[in-house]
Structures are given as C-alpha cells and as structure tokens.
PDB file of C-alpha atoms in Angstrom:
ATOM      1  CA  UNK I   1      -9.172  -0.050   3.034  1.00  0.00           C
ATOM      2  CA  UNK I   2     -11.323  -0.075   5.653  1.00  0.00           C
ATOM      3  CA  UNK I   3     -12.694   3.532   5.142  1.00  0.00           C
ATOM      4  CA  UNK I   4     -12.821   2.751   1.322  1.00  0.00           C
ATOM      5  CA  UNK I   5     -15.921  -0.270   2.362  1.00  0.00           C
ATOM      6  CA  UNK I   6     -17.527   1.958   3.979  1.00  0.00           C
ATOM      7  CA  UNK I   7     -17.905   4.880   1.732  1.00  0.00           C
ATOM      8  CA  UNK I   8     -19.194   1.745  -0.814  1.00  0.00           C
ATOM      9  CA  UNK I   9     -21.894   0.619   2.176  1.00  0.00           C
ATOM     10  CA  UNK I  10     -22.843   3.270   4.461  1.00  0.00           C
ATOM     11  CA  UNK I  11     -22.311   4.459   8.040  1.00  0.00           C
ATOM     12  CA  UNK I  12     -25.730   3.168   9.512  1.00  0.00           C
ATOM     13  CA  UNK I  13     -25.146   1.729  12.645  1.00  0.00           C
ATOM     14  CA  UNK I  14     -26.129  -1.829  12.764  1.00  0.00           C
ATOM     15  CA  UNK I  15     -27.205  -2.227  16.642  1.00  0.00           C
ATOM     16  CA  UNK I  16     -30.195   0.822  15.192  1.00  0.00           C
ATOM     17  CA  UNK I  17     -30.899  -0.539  11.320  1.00  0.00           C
ATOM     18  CA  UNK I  18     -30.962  -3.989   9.649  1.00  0.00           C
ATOM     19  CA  UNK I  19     -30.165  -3.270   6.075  1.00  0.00           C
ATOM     20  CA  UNK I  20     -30.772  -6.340   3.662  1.00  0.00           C
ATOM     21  CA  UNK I  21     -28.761  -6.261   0.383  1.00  0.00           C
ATOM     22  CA  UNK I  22     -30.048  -8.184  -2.575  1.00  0.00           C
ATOM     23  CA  UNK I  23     -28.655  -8.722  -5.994  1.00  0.00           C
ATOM     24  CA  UNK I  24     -28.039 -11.443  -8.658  1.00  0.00           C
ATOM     25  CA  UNK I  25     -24.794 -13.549  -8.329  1.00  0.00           C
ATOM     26  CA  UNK I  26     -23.815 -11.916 -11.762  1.00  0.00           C
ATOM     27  CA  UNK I  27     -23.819  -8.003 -10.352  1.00  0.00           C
ATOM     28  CA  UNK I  28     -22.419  -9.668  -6.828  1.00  0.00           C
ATOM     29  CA  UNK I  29     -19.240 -11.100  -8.870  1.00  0.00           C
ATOM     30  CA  UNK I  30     -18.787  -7.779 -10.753  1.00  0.00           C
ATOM     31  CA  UNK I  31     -18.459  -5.883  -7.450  1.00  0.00           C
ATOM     32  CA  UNK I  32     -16.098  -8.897  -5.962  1.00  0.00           C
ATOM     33  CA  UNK I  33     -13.841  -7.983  -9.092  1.00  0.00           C
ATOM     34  CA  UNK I  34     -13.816  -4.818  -8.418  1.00  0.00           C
ATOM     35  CA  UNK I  35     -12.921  -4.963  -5.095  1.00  0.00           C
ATOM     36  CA  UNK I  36     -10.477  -7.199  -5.527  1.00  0.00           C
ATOM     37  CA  UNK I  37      -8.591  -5.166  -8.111  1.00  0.00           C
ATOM     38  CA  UNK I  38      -8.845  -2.360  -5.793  1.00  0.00           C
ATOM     39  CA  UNK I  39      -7.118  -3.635  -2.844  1.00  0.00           C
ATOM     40  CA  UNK I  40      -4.292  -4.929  -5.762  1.00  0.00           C
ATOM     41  CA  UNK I  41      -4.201  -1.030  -7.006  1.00  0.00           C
ATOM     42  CA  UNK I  42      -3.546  -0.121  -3.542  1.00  0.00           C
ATOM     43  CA  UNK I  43      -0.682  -2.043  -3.151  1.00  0.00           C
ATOM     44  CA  UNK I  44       0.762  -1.294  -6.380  1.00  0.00           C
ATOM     45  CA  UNK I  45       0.346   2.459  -5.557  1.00  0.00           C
ATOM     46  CA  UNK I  46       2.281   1.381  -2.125  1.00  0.00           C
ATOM     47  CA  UNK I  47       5.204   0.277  -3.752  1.00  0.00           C
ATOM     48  CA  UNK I  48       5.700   3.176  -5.794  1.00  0.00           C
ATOM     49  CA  UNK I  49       4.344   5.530  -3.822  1.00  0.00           C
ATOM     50  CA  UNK I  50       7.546   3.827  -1.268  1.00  0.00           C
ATOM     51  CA  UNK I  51      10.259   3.908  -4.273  1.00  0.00           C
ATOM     52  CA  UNK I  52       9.332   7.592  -4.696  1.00  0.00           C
ATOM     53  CA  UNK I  53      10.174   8.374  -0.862  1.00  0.00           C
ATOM     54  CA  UNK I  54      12.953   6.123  -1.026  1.00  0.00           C
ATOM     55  CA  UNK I  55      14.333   8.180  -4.412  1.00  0.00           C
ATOM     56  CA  UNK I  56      13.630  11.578  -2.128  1.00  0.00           C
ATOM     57  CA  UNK I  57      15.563  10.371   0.520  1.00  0.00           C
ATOM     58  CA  UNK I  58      18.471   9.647  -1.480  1.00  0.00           C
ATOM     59  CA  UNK I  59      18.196  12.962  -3.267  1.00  0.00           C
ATOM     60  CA  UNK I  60      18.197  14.815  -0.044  1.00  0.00           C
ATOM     61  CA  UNK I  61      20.999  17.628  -0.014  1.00  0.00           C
ATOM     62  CA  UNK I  62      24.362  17.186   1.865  1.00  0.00           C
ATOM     63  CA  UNK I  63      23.362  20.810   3.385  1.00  0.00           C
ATOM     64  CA  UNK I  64      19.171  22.187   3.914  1.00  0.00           C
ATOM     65  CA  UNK I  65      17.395  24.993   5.604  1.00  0.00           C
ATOM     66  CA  UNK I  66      16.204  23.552   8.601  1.00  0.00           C
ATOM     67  CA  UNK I  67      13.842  25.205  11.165  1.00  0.00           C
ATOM     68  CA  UNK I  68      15.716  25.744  14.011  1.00  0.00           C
ATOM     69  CA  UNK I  69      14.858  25.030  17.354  1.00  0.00           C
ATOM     70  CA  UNK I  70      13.910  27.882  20.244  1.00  0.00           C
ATOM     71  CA  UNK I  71      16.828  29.207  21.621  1.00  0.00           C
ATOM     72  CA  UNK I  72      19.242  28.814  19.285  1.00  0.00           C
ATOM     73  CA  UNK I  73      21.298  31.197  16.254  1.00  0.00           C
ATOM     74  CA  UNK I  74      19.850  30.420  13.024  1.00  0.00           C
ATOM     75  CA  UNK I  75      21.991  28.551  11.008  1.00  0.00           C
ATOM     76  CA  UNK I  76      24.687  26.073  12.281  1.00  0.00           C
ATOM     77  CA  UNK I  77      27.633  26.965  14.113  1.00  0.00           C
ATOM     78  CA  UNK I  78      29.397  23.598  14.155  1.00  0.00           C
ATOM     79  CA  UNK I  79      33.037  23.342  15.026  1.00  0.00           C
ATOM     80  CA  UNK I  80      34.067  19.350  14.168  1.00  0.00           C
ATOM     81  CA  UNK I  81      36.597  18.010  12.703  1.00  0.00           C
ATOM     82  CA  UNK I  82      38.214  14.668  12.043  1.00  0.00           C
ATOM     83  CA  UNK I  83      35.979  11.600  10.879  1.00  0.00           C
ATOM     84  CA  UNK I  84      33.771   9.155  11.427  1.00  0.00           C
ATOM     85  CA  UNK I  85      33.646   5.918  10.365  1.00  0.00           C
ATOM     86  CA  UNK I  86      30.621   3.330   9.295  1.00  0.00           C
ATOM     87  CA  UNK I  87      30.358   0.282   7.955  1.00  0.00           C
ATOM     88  CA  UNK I  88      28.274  -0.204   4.556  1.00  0.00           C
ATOM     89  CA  UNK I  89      26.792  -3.719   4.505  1.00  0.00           C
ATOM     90  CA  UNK I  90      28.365  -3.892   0.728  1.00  0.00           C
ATOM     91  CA  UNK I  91      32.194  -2.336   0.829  1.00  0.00           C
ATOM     92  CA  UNK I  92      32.708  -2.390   4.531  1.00  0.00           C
ATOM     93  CA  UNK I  93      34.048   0.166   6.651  1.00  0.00           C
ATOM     94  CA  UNK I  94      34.321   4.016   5.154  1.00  0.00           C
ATOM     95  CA  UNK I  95      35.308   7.232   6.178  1.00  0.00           C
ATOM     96  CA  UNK I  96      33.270  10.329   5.861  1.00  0.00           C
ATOM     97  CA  UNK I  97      34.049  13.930   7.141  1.00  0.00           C
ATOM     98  CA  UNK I  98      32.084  14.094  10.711  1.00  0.00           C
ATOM     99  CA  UNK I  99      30.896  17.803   9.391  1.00  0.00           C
ATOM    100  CA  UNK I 100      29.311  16.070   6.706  1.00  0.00           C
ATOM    101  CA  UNK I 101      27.724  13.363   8.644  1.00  0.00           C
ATOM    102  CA  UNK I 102      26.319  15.312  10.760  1.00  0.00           C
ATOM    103  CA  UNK I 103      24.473  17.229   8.189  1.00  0.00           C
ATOM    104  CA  UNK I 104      23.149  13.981   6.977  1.00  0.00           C
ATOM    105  CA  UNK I 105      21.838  12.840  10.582  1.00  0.00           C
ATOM    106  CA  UNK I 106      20.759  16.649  11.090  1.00  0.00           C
ATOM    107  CA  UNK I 107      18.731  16.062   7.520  1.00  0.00           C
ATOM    108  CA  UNK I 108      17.223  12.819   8.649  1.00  0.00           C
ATOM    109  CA  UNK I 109      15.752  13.913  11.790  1.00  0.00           C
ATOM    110  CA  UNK I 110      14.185  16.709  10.063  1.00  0.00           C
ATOM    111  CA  UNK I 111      12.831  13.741   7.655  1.00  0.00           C
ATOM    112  CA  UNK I 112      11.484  11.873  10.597  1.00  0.00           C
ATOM    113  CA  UNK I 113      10.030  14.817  12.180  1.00  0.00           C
ATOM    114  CA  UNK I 114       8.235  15.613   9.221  1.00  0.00           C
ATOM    115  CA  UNK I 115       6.716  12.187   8.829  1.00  0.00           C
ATOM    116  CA  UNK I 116       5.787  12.114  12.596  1.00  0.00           C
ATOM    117  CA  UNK I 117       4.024  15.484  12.097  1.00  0.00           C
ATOM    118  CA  UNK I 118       2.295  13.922   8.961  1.00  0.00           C
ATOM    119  CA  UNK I 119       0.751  10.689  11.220  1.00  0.00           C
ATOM    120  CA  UNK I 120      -0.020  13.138  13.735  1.00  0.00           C
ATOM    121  CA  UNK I 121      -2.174  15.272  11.916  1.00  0.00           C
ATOM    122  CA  UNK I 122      -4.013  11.923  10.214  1.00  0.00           C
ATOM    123  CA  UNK I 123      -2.885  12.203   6.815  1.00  0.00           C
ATOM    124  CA  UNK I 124      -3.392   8.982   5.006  1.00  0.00           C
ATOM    125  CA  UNK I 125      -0.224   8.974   2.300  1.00  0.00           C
ATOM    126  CA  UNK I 126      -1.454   6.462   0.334  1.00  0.00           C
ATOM    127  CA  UNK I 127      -4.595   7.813  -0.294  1.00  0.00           C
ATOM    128  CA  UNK I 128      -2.944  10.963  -0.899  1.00  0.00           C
ATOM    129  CA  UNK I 129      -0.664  10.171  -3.558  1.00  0.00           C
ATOM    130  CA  UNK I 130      -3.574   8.120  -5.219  1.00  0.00           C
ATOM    131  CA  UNK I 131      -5.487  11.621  -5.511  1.00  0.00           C
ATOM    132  CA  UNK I 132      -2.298  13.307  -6.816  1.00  0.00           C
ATOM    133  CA  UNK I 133      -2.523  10.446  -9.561  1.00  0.00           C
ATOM    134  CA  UNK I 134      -3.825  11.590 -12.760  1.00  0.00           C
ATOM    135  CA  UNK I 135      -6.665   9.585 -14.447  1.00  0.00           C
ATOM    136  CA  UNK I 136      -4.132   7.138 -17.032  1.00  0.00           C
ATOM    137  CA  UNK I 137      -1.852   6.794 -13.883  1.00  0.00           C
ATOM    138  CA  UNK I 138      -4.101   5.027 -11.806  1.00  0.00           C
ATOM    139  CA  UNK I 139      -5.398   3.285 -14.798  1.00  0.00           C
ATOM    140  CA  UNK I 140      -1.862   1.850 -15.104  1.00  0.00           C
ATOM    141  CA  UNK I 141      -2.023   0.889 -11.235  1.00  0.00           C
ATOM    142  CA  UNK I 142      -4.372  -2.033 -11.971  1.00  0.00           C
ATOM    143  CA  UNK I 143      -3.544  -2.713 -15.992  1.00  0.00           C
ATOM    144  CA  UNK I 144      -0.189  -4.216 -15.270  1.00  0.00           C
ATOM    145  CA  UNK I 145      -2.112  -7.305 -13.634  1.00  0.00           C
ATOM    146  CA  UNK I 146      -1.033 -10.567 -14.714  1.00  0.00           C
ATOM    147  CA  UNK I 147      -2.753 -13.461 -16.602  1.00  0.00           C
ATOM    148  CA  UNK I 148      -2.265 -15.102 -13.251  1.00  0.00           C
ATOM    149  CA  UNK I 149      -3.358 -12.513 -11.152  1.00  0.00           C
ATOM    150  CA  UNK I 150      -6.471 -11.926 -12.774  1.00  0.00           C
ATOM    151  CA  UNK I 151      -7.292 -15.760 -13.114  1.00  0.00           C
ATOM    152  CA  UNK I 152      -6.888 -16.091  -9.263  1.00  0.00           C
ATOM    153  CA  UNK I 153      -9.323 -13.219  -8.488  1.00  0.00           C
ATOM    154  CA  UNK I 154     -11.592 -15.071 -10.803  1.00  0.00           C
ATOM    155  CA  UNK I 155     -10.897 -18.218  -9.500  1.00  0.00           C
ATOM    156  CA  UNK I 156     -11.796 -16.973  -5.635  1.00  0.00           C
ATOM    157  CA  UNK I 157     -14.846 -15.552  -6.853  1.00  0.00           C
ATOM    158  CA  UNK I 158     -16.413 -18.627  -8.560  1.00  0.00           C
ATOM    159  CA  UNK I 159     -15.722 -20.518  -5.121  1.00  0.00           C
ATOM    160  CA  UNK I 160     -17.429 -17.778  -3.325  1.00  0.00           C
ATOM    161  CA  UNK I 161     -20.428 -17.802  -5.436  1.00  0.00           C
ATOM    162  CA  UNK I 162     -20.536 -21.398  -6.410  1.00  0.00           C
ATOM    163  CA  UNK I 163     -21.996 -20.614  -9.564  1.00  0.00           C
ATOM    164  CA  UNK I 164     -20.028 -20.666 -12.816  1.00  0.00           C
ATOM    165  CA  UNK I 165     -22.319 -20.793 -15.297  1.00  0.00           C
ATOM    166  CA  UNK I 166     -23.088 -17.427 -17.123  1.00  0.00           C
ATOM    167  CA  UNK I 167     -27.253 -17.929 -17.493  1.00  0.00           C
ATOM    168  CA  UNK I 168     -26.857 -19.150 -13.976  1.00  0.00           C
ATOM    169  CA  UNK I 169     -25.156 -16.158 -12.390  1.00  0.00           C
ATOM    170  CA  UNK I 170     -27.744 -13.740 -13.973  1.00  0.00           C
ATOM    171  CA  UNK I 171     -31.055 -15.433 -12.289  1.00  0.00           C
ATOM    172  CA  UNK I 172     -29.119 -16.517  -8.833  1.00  0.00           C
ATOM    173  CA  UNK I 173     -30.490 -14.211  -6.095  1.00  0.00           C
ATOM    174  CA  UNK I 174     -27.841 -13.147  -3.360  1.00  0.00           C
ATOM    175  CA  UNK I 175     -29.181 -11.760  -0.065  1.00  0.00           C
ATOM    176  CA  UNK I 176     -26.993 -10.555   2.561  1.00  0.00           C
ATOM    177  CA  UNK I 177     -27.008  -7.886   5.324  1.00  0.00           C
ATOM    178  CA  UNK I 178     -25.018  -4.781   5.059  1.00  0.00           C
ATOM    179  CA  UNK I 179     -22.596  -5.749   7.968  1.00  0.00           C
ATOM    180  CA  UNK I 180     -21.827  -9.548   6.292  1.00  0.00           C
ATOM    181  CA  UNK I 181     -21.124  -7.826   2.662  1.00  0.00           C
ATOM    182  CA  UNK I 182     -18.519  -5.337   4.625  1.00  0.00           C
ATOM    183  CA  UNK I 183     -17.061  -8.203   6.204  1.00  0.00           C
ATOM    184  CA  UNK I 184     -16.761  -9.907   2.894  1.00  0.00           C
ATOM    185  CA  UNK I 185     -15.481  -6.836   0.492  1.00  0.00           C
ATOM    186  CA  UNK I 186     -12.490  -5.765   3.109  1.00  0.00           C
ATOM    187  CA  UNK I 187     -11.949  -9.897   2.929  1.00  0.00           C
ATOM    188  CA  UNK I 188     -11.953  -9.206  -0.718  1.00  0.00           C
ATOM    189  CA  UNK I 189      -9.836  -6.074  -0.865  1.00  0.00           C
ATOM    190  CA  UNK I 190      -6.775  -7.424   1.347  1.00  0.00           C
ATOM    191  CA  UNK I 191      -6.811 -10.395  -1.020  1.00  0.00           C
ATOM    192  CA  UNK I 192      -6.252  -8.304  -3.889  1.00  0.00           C
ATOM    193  CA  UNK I 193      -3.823  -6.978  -1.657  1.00  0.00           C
ATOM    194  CA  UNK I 194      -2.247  -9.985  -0.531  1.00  0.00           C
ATOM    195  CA  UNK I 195      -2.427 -11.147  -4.457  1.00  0.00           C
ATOM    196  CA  UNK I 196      -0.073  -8.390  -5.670  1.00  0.00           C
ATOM    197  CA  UNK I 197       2.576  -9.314  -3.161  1.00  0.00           C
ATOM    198  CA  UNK I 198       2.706 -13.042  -4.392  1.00  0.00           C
ATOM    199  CA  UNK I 199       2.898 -11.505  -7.545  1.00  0.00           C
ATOM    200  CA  UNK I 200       6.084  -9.577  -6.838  1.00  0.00           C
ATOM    201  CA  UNK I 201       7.411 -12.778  -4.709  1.00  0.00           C
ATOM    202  CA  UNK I 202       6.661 -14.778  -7.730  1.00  0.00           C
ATOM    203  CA  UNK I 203       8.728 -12.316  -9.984  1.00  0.00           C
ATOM    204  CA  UNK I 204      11.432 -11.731  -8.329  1.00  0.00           C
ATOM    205  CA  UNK I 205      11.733 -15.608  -7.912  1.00  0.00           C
ATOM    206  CA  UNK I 206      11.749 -15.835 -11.777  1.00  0.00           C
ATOM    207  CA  UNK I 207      14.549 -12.897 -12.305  1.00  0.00           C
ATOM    208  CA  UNK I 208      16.787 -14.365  -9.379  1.00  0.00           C
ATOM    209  CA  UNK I 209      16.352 -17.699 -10.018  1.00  0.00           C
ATOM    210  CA  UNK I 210      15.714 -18.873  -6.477  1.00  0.00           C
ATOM    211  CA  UNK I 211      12.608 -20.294  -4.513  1.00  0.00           C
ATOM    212  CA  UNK I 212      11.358 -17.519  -2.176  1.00  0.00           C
ATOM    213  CA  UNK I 213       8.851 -18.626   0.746  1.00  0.00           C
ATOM    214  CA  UNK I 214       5.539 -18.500  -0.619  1.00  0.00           C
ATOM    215  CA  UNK I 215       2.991 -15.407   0.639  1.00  0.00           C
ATOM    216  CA  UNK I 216      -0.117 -16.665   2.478  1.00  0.00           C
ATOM    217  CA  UNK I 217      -3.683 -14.978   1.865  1.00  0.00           C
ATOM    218  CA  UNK I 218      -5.511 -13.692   5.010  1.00  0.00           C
ATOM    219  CA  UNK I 219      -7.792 -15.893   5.982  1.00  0.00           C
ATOM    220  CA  UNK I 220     -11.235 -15.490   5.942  1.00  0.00           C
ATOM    221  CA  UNK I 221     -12.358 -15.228   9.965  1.00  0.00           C
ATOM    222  CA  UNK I 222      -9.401 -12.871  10.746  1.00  0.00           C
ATOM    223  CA  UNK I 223     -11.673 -10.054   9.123  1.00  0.00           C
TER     224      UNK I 223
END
C-alpha cells in the first residue's frame, strides 16, 4: 500500500523540497474514491489470492519430487511402518499410514521452504497475483462492492471535505503539501481496506445468523 502512494506522489525527499499540492475539492474527492476502492481491491485480491493457496495446498500430491538435500541418495529410502495417529478438530482421532504422513510433512516443509525463499528474495505476492490478473478480473475485484460499501466511502469523504454540495465542490480550493496528502491517501487506502473486512464480517453474520464483533477502522493518527 505504502509503495502504491508513493508511485501516485513522488520520491522527493521532504527534509530537501516543499511540494504544495492544489486542486478543487471536486478532483480531491475523485482521487479519495479512488483510493479508497483501491485499498478494498487489495483486500479482495487477498482473500482470493489466500483461497487459491489454500486450494494448492490441499491439492498437493501424497508423493513429489523434492530437491534433496547435500549428502544424501536421491529419492527416499524410508523404512516405516505402523501408524500414526492425529486428532481432526471435526471426527476426532484417525489413523494414517506413518509412510504416508511422512510424505505429507516431507511435502509441507518443502511448501514452507518455498514461501521462506519467496519473502527472502522480496517478492510481494499480492502484487504479484494482481499483475497475473487479466484486465475484467481485476475489474471484478472492485465491482462486487456493496450499496453499503460504496455509501460509506462516500460518506467518509464528504466528512473529510466538508463540502457536499456539487457547485460547491467544483470552486472549493484544496491546498496541501505532498507529505500531508501521503499521510491522508494510505489513511484512505487501509480504510478501503478495513471496509471490505466489515463487509465480509457483516456477511457472514447474515448467512450464519449470529452477531460477530464488529471490525474497527484504523484511526486516523496511527498513519
């Protein structure tokens, strides 16, 4: 999110240039919007982008090609036998061959090590899956917004401006410095953010029928 405001403002450093940004409050709440439906698209891409690792996970093969470590035979050369039991939080305690589960742990660490490697090298997943998206995909990232959704990203930027009315809005002059507007668009962005998860809170509320804790939004001097 953070390197997303920047590309939008610039790298200048402050302490060096003071860089004065002025607009009407009409082109100001446009840009709000934007922002705000951004940070919601970014969560929405999080939660599938999460399903789809969750769905590779399960999908994983009882038996893979695994790189193996320096001084060892390819392969495995495993002599086990007998079981192993573990309890599943649903039916209990089960049984499963202790060949077999330790192809599963084998295949897990191999999952791990690959995400490790992934952090290591700084690869953003997020941001990578949204660049695998193509064009009507990440259209549909921000279209399945709700009535209410949208009407509380409106609502926030009305009290922001303090102007509502439309002639109003297009001969209001806004002047800010680069830094403040930063401040206020990651502000922005993490509310869209924080908006989407209320918005899954408030469904799954409706489909379970019970009264989940309520999200709260960031607020506004913990930028």
């Amino acid at each position: 999110m953070r390197q997303t405001v920047t590309n939008m403002i610039g790298t200048l450093p402050p302490q060096f240039f003071a860089i004065t940004v002025t607009t009407v409050a009409e082109n100001l709440a446009q840009l709000m919007y934007s922002v705000l439906m951004t940070g919601y698209m970014f969560r929405n891409a999080q939660y599938r982008l999460e399903l789809q690792q969750s769905l590779d996970q399960v999908a994983l093969p009882d038996k893979q090609e695994k790189k193996d470590a320096p001084g060892y035979a390819p392969g495995t050369q495993k002599k086990v036998s007998g079981e192993v039991i573990r309890w599943n939080n649903v039916s209990g305690a089960e049984k499963i061959d202790a060949f077999k589960y330790i192809e599963l742990l084998e295949a897990e660490i191999e999952e791990l090590n690959r995400q490790i490697g992934r952090t290591a090298n700084g690869q953003n997943d997020l941001l990578e899956y949204l660049k695998s998206l193509e064009p009507q995909n990440l259209k549909e990232l921000t279209s399945s917004a709700g009535e209410d959704a949208i009407l509380a990203m409106n609502t926030f930027i009305k009290r922001l401006l303090a102007v509502s009315d439309p002639d109003q809005m297009k001969t209001t002059v806004t002047e800010t410095s680069a830094p403040e507007l930063a401040k206020l668009l990651y502000w922005l962005m993490v509310v869209g953010y924080s908006i989407r998860n209320i918005e899954v809170r408030f469904d799954m509320e409706r489909v379970l029928g019970t009264t989940l804790k309520l999200a709260e939004l960031p607020p506004g001097e913990a930028i």
